[in-house]
CSV table of C-alpha atoms in Angstrom, one decimal:
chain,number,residue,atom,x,y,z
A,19,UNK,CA,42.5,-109.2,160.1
A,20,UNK,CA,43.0,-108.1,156.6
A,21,UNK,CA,40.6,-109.7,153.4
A,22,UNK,CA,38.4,-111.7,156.1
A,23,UNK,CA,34.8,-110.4,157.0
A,24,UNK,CA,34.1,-110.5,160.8
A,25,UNK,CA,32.6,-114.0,161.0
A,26,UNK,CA,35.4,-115.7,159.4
A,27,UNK,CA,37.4,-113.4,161.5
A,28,UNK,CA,35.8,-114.5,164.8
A,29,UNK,CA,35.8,-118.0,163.6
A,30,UNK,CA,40.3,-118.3,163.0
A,31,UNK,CA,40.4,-116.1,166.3
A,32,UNK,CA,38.4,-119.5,168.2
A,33,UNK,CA,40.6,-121.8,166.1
A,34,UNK,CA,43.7,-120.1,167.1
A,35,UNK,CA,42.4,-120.1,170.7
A,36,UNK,CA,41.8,-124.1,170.7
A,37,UNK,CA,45.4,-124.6,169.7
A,38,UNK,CA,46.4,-121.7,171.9
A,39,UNK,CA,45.2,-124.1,174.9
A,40,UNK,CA,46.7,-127.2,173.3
A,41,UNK,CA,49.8,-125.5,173.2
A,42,UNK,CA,49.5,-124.3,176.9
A,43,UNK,CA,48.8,-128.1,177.7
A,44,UNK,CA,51.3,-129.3,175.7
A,45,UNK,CA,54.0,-127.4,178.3
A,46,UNK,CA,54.3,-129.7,180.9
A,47,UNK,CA,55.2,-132.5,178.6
A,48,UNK,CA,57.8,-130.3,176.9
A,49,UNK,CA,59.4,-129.3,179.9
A,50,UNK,CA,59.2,-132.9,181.3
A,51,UNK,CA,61.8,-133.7,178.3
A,52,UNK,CA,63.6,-130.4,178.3
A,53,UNK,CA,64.3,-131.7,182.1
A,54,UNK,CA,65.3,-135.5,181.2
A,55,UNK,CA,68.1,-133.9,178.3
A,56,UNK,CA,69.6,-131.9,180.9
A,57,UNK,CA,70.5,-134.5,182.9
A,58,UNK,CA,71.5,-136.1,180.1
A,59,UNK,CA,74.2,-132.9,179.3
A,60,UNK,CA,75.6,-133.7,182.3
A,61,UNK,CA,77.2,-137.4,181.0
A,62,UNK,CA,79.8,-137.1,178.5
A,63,UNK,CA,78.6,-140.4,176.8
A,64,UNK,CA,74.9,-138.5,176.1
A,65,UNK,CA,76.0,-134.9,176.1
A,66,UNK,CA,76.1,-134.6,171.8
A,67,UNK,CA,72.9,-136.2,171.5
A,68,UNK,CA,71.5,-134.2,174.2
A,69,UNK,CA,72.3,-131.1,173.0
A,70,UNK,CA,70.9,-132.2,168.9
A,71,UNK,CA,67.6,-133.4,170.6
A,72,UNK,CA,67.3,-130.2,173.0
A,73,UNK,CA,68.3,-128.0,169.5
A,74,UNK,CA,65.2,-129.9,168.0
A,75,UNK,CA,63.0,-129.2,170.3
A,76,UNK,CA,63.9,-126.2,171.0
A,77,UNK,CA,63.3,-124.9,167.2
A,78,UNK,CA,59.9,-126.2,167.8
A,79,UNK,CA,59.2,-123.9,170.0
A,80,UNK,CA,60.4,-121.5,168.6
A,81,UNK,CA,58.4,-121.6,165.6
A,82,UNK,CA,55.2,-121.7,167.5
A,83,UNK,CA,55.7,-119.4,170.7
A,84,UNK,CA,55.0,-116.2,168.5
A,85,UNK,CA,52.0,-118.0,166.9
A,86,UNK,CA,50.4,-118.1,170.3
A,87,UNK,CA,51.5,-115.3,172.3
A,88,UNK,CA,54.3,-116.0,174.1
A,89,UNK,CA,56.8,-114.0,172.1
A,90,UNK,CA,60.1,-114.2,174.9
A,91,UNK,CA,59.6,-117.9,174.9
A,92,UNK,CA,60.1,-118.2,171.5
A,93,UNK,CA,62.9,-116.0,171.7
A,94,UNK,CA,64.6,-117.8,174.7
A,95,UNK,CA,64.5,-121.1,172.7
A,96,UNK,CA,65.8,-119.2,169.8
A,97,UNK,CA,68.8,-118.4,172.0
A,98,UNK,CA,68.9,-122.0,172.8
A,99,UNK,CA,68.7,-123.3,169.1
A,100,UNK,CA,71.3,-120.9,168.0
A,101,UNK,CA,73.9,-121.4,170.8
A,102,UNK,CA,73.3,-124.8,170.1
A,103,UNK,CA,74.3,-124.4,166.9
A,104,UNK,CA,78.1,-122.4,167.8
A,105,UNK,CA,78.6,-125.2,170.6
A,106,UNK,CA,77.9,-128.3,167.7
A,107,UNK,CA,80.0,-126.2,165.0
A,108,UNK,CA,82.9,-125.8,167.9
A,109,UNK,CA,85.4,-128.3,169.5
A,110,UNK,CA,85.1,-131.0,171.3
A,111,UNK,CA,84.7,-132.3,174.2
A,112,UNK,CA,81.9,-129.6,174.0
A,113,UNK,CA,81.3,-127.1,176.8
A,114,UNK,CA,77.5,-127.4,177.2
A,115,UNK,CA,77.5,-125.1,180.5
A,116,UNK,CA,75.7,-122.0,178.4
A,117,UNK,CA,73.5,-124.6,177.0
A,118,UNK,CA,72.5,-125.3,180.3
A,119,UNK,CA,71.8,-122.1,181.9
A,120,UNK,CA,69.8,-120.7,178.8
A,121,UNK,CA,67.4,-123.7,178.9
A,122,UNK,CA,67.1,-123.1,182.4
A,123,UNK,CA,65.9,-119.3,181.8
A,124,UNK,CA,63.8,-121.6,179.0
A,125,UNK,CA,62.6,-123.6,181.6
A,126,UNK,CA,62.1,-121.1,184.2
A,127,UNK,CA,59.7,-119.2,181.3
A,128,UNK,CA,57.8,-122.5,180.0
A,129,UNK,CA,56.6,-122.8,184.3
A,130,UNK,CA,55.3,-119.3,184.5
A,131,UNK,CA,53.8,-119.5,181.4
A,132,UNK,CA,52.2,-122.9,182.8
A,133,UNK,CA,51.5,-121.5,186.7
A,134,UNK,CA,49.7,-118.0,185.1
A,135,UNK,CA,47.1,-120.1,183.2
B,6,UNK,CA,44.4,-123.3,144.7
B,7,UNK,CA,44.8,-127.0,146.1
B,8,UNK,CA,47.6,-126.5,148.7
B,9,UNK,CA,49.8,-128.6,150.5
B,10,UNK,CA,51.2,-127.5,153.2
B,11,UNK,CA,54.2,-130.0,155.3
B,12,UNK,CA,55.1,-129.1,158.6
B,13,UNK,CA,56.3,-131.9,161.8
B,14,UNK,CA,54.8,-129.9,164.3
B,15,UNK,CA,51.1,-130.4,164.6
B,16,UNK,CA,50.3,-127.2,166.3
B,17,UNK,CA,51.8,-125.4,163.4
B,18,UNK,CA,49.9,-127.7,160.5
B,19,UNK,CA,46.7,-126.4,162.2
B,20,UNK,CA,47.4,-123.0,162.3
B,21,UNK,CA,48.4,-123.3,158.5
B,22,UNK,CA,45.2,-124.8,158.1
B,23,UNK,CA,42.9,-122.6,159.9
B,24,UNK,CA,44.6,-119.8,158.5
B,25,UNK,CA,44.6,-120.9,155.1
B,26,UNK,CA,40.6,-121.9,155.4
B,27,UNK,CA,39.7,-118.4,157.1
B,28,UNK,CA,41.5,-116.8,154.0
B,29,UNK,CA,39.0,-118.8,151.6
B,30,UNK,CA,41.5,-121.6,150.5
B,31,UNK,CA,39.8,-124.3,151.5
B,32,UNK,CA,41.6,-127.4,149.8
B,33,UNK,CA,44.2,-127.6,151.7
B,34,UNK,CA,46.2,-131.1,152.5
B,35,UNK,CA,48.6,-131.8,155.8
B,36,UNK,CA,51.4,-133.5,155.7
B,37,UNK,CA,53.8,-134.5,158.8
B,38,UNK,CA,56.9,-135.3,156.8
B,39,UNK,CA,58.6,-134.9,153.4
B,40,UNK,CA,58.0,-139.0,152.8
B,41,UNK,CA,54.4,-137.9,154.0
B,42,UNK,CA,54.5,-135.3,151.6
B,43,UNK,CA,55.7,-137.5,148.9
B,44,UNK,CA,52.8,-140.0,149.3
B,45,UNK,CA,50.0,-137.5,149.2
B,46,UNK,CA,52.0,-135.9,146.2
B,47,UNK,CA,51.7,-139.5,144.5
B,48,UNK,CA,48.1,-140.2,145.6
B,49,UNK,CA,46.4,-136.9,144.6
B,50,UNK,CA,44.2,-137.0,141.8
B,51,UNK,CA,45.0,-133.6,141.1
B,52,UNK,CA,47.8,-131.8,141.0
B,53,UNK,CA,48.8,-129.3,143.9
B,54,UNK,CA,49.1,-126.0,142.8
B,55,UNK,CA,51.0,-124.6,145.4
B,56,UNK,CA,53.4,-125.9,148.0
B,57,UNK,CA,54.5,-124.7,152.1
B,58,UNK,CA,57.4,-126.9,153.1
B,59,UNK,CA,59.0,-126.3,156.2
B,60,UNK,CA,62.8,-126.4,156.0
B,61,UNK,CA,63.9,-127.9,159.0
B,62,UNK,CA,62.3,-131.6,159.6
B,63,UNK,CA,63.7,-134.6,161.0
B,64,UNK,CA,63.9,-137.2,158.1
B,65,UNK,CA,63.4,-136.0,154.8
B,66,UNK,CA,64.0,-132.1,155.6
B,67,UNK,CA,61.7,-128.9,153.2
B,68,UNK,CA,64.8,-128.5,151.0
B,69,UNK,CA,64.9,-132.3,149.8
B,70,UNK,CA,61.5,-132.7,149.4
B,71,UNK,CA,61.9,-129.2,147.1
B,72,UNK,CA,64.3,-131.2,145.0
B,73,UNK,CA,62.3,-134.2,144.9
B,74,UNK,CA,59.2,-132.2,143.5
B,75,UNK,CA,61.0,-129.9,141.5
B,76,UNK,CA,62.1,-133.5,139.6
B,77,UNK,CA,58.8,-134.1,138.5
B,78,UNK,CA,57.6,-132.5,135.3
B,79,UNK,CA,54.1,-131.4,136.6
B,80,UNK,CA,55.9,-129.5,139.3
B,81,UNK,CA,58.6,-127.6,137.7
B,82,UNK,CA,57.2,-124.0,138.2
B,83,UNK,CA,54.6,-124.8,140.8
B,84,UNK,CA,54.9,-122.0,143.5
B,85,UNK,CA,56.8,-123.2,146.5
B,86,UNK,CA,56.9,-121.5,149.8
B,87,UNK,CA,59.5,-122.7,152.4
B,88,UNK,CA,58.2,-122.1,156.2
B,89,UNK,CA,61.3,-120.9,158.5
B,90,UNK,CA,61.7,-120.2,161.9
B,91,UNK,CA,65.4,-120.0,161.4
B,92,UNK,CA,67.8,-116.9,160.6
B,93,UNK,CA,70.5,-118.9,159.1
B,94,UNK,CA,71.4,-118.3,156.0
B,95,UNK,CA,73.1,-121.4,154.7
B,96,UNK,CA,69.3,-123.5,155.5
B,97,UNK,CA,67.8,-120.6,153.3
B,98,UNK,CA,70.4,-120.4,150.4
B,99,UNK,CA,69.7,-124.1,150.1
B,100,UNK,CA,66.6,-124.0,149.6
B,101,UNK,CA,66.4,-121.3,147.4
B,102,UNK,CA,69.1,-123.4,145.1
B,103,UNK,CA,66.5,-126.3,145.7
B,104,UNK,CA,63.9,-124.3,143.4
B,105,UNK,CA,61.9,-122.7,146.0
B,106,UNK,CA,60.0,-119.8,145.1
B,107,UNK,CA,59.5,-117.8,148.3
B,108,UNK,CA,59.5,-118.2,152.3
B,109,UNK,CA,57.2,-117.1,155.5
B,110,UNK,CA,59.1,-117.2,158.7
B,111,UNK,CA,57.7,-118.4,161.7
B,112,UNK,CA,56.0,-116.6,163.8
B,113,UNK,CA,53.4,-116.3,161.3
B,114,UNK,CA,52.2,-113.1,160.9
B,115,UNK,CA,48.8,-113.8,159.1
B,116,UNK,CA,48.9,-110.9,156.7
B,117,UNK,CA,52.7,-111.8,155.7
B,118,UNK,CA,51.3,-115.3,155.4
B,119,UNK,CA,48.4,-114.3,152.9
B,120,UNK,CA,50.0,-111.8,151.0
B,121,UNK,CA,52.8,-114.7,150.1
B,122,UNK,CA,49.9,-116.8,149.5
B,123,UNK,CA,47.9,-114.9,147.3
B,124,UNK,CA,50.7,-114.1,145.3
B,125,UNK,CA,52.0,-117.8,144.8
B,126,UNK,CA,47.9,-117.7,143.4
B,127,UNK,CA,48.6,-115.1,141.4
B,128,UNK,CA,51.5,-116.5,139.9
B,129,UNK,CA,50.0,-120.0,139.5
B,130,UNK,CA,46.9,-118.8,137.8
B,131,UNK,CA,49.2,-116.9,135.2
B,132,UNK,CA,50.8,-119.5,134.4
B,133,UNK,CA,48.0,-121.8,134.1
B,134,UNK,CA,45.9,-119.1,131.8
B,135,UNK,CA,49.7,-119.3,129.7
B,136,UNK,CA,49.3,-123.1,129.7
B,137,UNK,CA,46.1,-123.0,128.8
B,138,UNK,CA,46.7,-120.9,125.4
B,139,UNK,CA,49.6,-122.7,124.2
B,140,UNK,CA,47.4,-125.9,124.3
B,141,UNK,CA,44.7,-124.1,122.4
B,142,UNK,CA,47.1,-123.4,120.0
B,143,UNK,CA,47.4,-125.8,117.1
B,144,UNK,CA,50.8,-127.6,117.1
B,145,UNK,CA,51.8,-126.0,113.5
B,146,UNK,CA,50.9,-122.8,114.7
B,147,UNK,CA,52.7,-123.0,117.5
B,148,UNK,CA,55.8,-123.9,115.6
B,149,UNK,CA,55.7,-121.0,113.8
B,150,UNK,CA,54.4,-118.7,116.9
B,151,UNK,CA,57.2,-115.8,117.2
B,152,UNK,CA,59.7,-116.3,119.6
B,153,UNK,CA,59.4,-113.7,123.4
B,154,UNK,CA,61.1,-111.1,122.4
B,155,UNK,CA,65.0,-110.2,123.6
B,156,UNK,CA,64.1,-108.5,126.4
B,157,UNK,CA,62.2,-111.2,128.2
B,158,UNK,CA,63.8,-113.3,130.4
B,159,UNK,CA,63.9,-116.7,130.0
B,160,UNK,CA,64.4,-119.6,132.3
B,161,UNK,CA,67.5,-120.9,133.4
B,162,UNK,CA,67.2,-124.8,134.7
B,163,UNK,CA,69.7,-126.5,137.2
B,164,UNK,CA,72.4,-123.7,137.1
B,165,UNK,CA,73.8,-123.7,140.8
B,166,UNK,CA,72.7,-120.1,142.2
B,167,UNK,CA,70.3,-119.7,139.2
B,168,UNK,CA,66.9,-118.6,140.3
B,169,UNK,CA,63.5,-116.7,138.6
B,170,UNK,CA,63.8,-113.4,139.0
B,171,UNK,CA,60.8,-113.1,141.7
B,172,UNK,CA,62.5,-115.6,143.7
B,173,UNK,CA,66.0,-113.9,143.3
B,174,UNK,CA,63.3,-110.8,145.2
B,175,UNK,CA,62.1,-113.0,147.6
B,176,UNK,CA,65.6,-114.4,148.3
B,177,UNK,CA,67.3,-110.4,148.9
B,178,UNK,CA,64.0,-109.5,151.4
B,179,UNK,CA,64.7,-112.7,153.3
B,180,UNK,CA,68.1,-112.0,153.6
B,181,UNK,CA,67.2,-108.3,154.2
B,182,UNK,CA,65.1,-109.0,157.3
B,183,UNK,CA,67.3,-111.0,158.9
B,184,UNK,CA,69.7,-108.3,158.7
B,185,UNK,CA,72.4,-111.7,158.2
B,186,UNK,CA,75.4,-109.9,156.2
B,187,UNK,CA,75.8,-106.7,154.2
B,188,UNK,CA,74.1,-107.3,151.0
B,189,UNK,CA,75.2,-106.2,147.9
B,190,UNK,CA,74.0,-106.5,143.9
B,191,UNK,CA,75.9,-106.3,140.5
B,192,UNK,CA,75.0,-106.9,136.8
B,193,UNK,CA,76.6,-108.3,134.1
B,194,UNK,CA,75.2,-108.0,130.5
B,195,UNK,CA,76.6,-110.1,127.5
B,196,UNK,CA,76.0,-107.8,124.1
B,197,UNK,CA,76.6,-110.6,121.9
B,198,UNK,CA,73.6,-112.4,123.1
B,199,UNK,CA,71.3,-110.3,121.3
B,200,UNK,CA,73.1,-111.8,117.8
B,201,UNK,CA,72.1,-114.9,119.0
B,202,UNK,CA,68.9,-114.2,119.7
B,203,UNK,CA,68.1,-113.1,116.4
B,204,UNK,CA,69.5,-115.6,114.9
B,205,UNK,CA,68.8,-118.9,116.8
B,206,UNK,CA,64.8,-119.6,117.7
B,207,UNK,CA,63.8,-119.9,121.7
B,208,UNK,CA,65.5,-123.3,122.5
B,209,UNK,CA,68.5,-122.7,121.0
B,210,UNK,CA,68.9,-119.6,122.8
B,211,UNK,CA,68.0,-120.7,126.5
B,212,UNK,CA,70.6,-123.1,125.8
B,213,UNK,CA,73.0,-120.4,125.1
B,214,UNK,CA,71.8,-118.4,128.1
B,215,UNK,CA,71.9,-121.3,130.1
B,216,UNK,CA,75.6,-121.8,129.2
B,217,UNK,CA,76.4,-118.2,129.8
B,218,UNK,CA,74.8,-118.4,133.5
B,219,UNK,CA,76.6,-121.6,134.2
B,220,UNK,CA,79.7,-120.0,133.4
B,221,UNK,CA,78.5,-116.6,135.5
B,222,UNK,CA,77.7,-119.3,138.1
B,223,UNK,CA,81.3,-121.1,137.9
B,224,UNK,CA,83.0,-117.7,138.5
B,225,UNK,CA,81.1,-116.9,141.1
B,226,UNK,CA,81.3,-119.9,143.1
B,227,UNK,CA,83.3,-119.0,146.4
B,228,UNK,CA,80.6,-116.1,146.7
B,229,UNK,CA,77.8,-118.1,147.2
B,230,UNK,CA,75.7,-115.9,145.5
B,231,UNK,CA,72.4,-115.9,143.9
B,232,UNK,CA,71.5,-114.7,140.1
B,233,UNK,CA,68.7,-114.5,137.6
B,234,UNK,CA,68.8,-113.8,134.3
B,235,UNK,CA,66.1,-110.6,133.1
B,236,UNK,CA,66.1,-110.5,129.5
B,237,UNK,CA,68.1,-107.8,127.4
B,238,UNK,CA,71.4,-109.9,127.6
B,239,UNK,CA,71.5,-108.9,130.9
B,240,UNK,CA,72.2,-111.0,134.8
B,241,UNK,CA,71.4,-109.8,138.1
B,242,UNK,CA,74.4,-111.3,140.4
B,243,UNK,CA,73.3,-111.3,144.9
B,244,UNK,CA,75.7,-112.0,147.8
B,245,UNK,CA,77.1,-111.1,150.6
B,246,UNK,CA,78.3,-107.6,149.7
B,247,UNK,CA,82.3,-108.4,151.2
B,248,UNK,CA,82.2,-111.7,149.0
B,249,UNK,CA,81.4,-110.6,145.1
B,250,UNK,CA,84.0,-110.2,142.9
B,251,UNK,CA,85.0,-106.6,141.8
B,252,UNK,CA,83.7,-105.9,138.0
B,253,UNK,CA,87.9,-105.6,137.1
B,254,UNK,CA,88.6,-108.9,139.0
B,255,UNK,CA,86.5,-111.0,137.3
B,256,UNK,CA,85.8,-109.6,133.9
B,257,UNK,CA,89.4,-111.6,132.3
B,258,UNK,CA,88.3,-115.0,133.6
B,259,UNK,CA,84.7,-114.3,133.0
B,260,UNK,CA,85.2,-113.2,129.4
B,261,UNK,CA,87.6,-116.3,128.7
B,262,UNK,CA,85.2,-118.6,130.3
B,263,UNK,CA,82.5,-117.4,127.9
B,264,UNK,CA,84.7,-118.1,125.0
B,265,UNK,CA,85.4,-121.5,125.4
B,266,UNK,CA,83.0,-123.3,123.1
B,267,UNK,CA,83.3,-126.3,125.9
B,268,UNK,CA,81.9,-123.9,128.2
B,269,UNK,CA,79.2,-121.8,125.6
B,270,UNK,CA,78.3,-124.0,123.0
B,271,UNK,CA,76.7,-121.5,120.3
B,272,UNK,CA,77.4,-122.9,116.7
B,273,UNK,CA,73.9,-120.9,115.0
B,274,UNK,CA,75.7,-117.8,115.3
B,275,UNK,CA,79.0,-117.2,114.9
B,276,UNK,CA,80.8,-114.9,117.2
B,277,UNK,CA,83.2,-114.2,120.2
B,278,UNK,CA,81.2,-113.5,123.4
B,279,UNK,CA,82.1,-109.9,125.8
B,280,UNK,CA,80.9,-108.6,129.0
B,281,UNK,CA,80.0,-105.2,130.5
B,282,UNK,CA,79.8,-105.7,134.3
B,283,UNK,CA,78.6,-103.1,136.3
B,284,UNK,CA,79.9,-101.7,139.9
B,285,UNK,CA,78.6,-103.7,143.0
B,286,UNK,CA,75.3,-101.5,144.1
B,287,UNK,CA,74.3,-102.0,148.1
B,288,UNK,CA,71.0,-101.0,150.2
B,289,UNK,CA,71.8,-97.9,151.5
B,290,UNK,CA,71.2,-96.9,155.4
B,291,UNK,CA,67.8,-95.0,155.2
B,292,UNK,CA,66.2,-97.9,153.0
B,293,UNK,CA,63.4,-99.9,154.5
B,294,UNK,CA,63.6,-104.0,155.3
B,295,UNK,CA,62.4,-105.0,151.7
B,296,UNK,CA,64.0,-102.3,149.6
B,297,UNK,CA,65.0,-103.8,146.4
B,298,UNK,CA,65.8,-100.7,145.1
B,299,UNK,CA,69.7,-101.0,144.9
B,300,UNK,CA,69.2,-104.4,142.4
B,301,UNK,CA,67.9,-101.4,140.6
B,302,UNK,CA,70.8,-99.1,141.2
B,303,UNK,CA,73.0,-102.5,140.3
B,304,UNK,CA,71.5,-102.3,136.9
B,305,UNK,CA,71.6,-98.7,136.7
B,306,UNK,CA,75.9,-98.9,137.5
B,307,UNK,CA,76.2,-101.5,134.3
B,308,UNK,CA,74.3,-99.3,132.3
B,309,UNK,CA,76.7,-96.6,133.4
B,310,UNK,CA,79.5,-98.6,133.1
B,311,UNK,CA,78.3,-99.7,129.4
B,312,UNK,CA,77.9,-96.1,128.6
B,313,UNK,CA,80.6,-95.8,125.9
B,314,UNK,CA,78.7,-98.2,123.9
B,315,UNK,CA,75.5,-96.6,123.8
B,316,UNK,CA,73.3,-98.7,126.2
B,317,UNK,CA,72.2,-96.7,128.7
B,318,UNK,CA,68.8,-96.0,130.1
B,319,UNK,CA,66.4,-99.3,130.9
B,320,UNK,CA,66.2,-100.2,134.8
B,321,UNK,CA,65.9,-103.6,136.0
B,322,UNK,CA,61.7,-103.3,136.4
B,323,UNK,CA,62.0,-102.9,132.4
B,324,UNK,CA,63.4,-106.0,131.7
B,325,UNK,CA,62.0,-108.0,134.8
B,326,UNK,CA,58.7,-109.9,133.7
């Protein structure tokens, strides 16, 4: 790493590992919700808050996958954020059946990433 | 340089943090919110001399809490750096409008990180070493201190689209990277500014340039674009390439505009104001992500286009501080 001698080096790189495993733990929980909001996409009544609440979440993730090495998370939840975004912006009663199968790929990513630690 | 950095995801305040420390800045303050933000802003017992603000947060989001501390005196010119992990433009043309200075994206890449860091330093130490000698300088001397000379830009407050010509940079690599819309640049000069220049001392002529880029800013509106002013008379216009105005479609109405004293109030020198508005420059295909070279090429097009009346020849790094 650039402008850092090796001891500050090694010293970030065991930082970023401690939040690297904080991340990995934080998973479960994440999907655990991601899980609960799907059934909630399902109920007309819930479907709109859903989505807002998946979007959220979702950006999180996306904003810290890449940080911790887990680059085609981040981008899978960036494909959930942003078609988030087209089906909000479109009309309603809102179709939310893309939203559903990309946050299952999400979903289906966030378990490996869980079962191969 | 004291730093607070505002992020709602914890995992992403520590990594700023670690970062930051590993890097040698050291005093560094977390904050989970923008009303969080706000609180430590109020409480500190020094000022901050640089700012990370994540745009998108639920509450009080980065662009807000820009506006909110670009209200208070202390913080007018204080670098702030907006933290993104989106690619959508209307979240980043806001907060540029909101007074921010410059942007990392999430992923962090460390280096990208620092070298926006360091450079916020850079800019911050400047400006305090500025600071600094103005203080030192008796208040009669100051008052007859000569004025920055015409071809030295001067700063343009709370013009909609108005921004410092090193965040105007920032804004067109941003925009670059994200490879959003074709991007294109065009510059406008006014001649009769340099009249008023020499005949109006430094306030009076900021107002005057102020007026001039509120009006640029008026005509430009359904273009959504972005302009700083760079000394010499002289206005840097940025947008989506399909969206500016042609130089002949908006010169009438510009030039109109400009002489409406309601509009440009300029009563220390007494003339009619013109424009020379140069062709629309755009990156071209074997430029690098980053290339600012075409707002160089915009510059160079008004020069050519202001050709018949002898002003040719100076290129946008001449007259950018």
């Amino acid at each position: 790493m650039q402008g850092m001698d090796a001891s500050k080096a090694a010293v970030l790189e065991a930082g970023i590992a401690r939040i690297r495993e904080r991340f990995i733990a934080s998973l479960e929980d994440r999907i655990e919700s991601f899980c609960g909001l799907l059934e909630q996409l399902e109920d007309s009544a819930t479907e709109e808050s859903a989505c807002l609440e998946i979007r959220a979440q979702a950006h999180k993730l996306h904003g810290i996958c890449g940080s911790m090495g887990y680059p085609r998370m981040g981008s899978l939840a960036a494909q959930v954020e942003q078609h988030i975004d087209t089906v909000i912006a479109g009309p309603r009663p809102l179709n939310t059946d893309f939203v559903d199968e990309l946050l299952n790929a999400l979903l289906d990513e966030m378990e490996q990433s869980v079962d191969g630690t | 340089m004291k730093i607070l950095a505002v992020d709602d995801d914890e995992l992403i305040r520590e990594i700023l943090s670690a970062t930051l420390e590993a890097h040698g800045y050291t005093d560094v303050t977390l904050a989970e919110s923008g009303e969080d933000a706000l609180q430590k802003i109020a409480a500190s017992p020094t000022p901050f001399e640089g700012f990370m603000f994540d745009i998108q947060m639920p509450g009080m989001d980065g662009t807000e809490l820009c506006q909110h501390v670009r209200q208070m005196e202390q913080y007018r010119n204080t670098p702030v750096i907006m933290i993104t992990a989106m690619n959508n433009k209307e979240y980043v043309d806001r907060a540029f409008m909101a007074g921010a200075t410059d942007y990392v994206t999430k992923p962090f890449d460390t280096t990208e990180l620092m070298t926006r860091i360091r450079l916020a330093d850079r800019l911050q130490s400047e400006a305090r070493k500025a600071q600094a000698a103005q203080a030192a300088v008796p208040a009669a001397t100051a008052a007859a201190a000569p004025k920055p000379p015409f071809k030295d830009p001067v700063t343009v407050k709370e013009v909609r689209g108005v921004v410092k010509s090193a965040a105007l940079d920032n804004y067109v690599m941003l925009m670059l990277e994200q490879k959003q819309f074709a991007m294109g640049a065009f510059a406008l000069r006014v001649p009769e500014l340099e009249a008023v220049h020499a005949g109006s001392n430094t306030e009076e002529f900021t107002y005057v340039v102020t007026d001039v880029a509120e009006v640029i800013s008026d005509v430009l509106v359904g273009a959504q674009a972005f302009l700083s002013y760079i000394g010499n008379g002289v206005f840097v216009c940025v947008g989506a390439k399909n969206k500016l105005p042609s130089a002949d479609s908006m010169h009438d109405e510009f030039v109109m505009m400009l002489n409406d004293p309601d509009l440009v109030y300029c009563e220390e020198v007494a003339t009619g104001f013109s424009a020379q508005i140069g062709d629309i420059a755009a990156p071209k295909l074997f430029e690098k992500r980053g290339d600012l070279r075409f707002l160089d090429r915009a510059v160079e097009k008004l020069n050519e286009a202001a050709a018949g009346g002898g002003r040719g020849g100076s290129g946008r790094s001449a007259f950018a501080a």
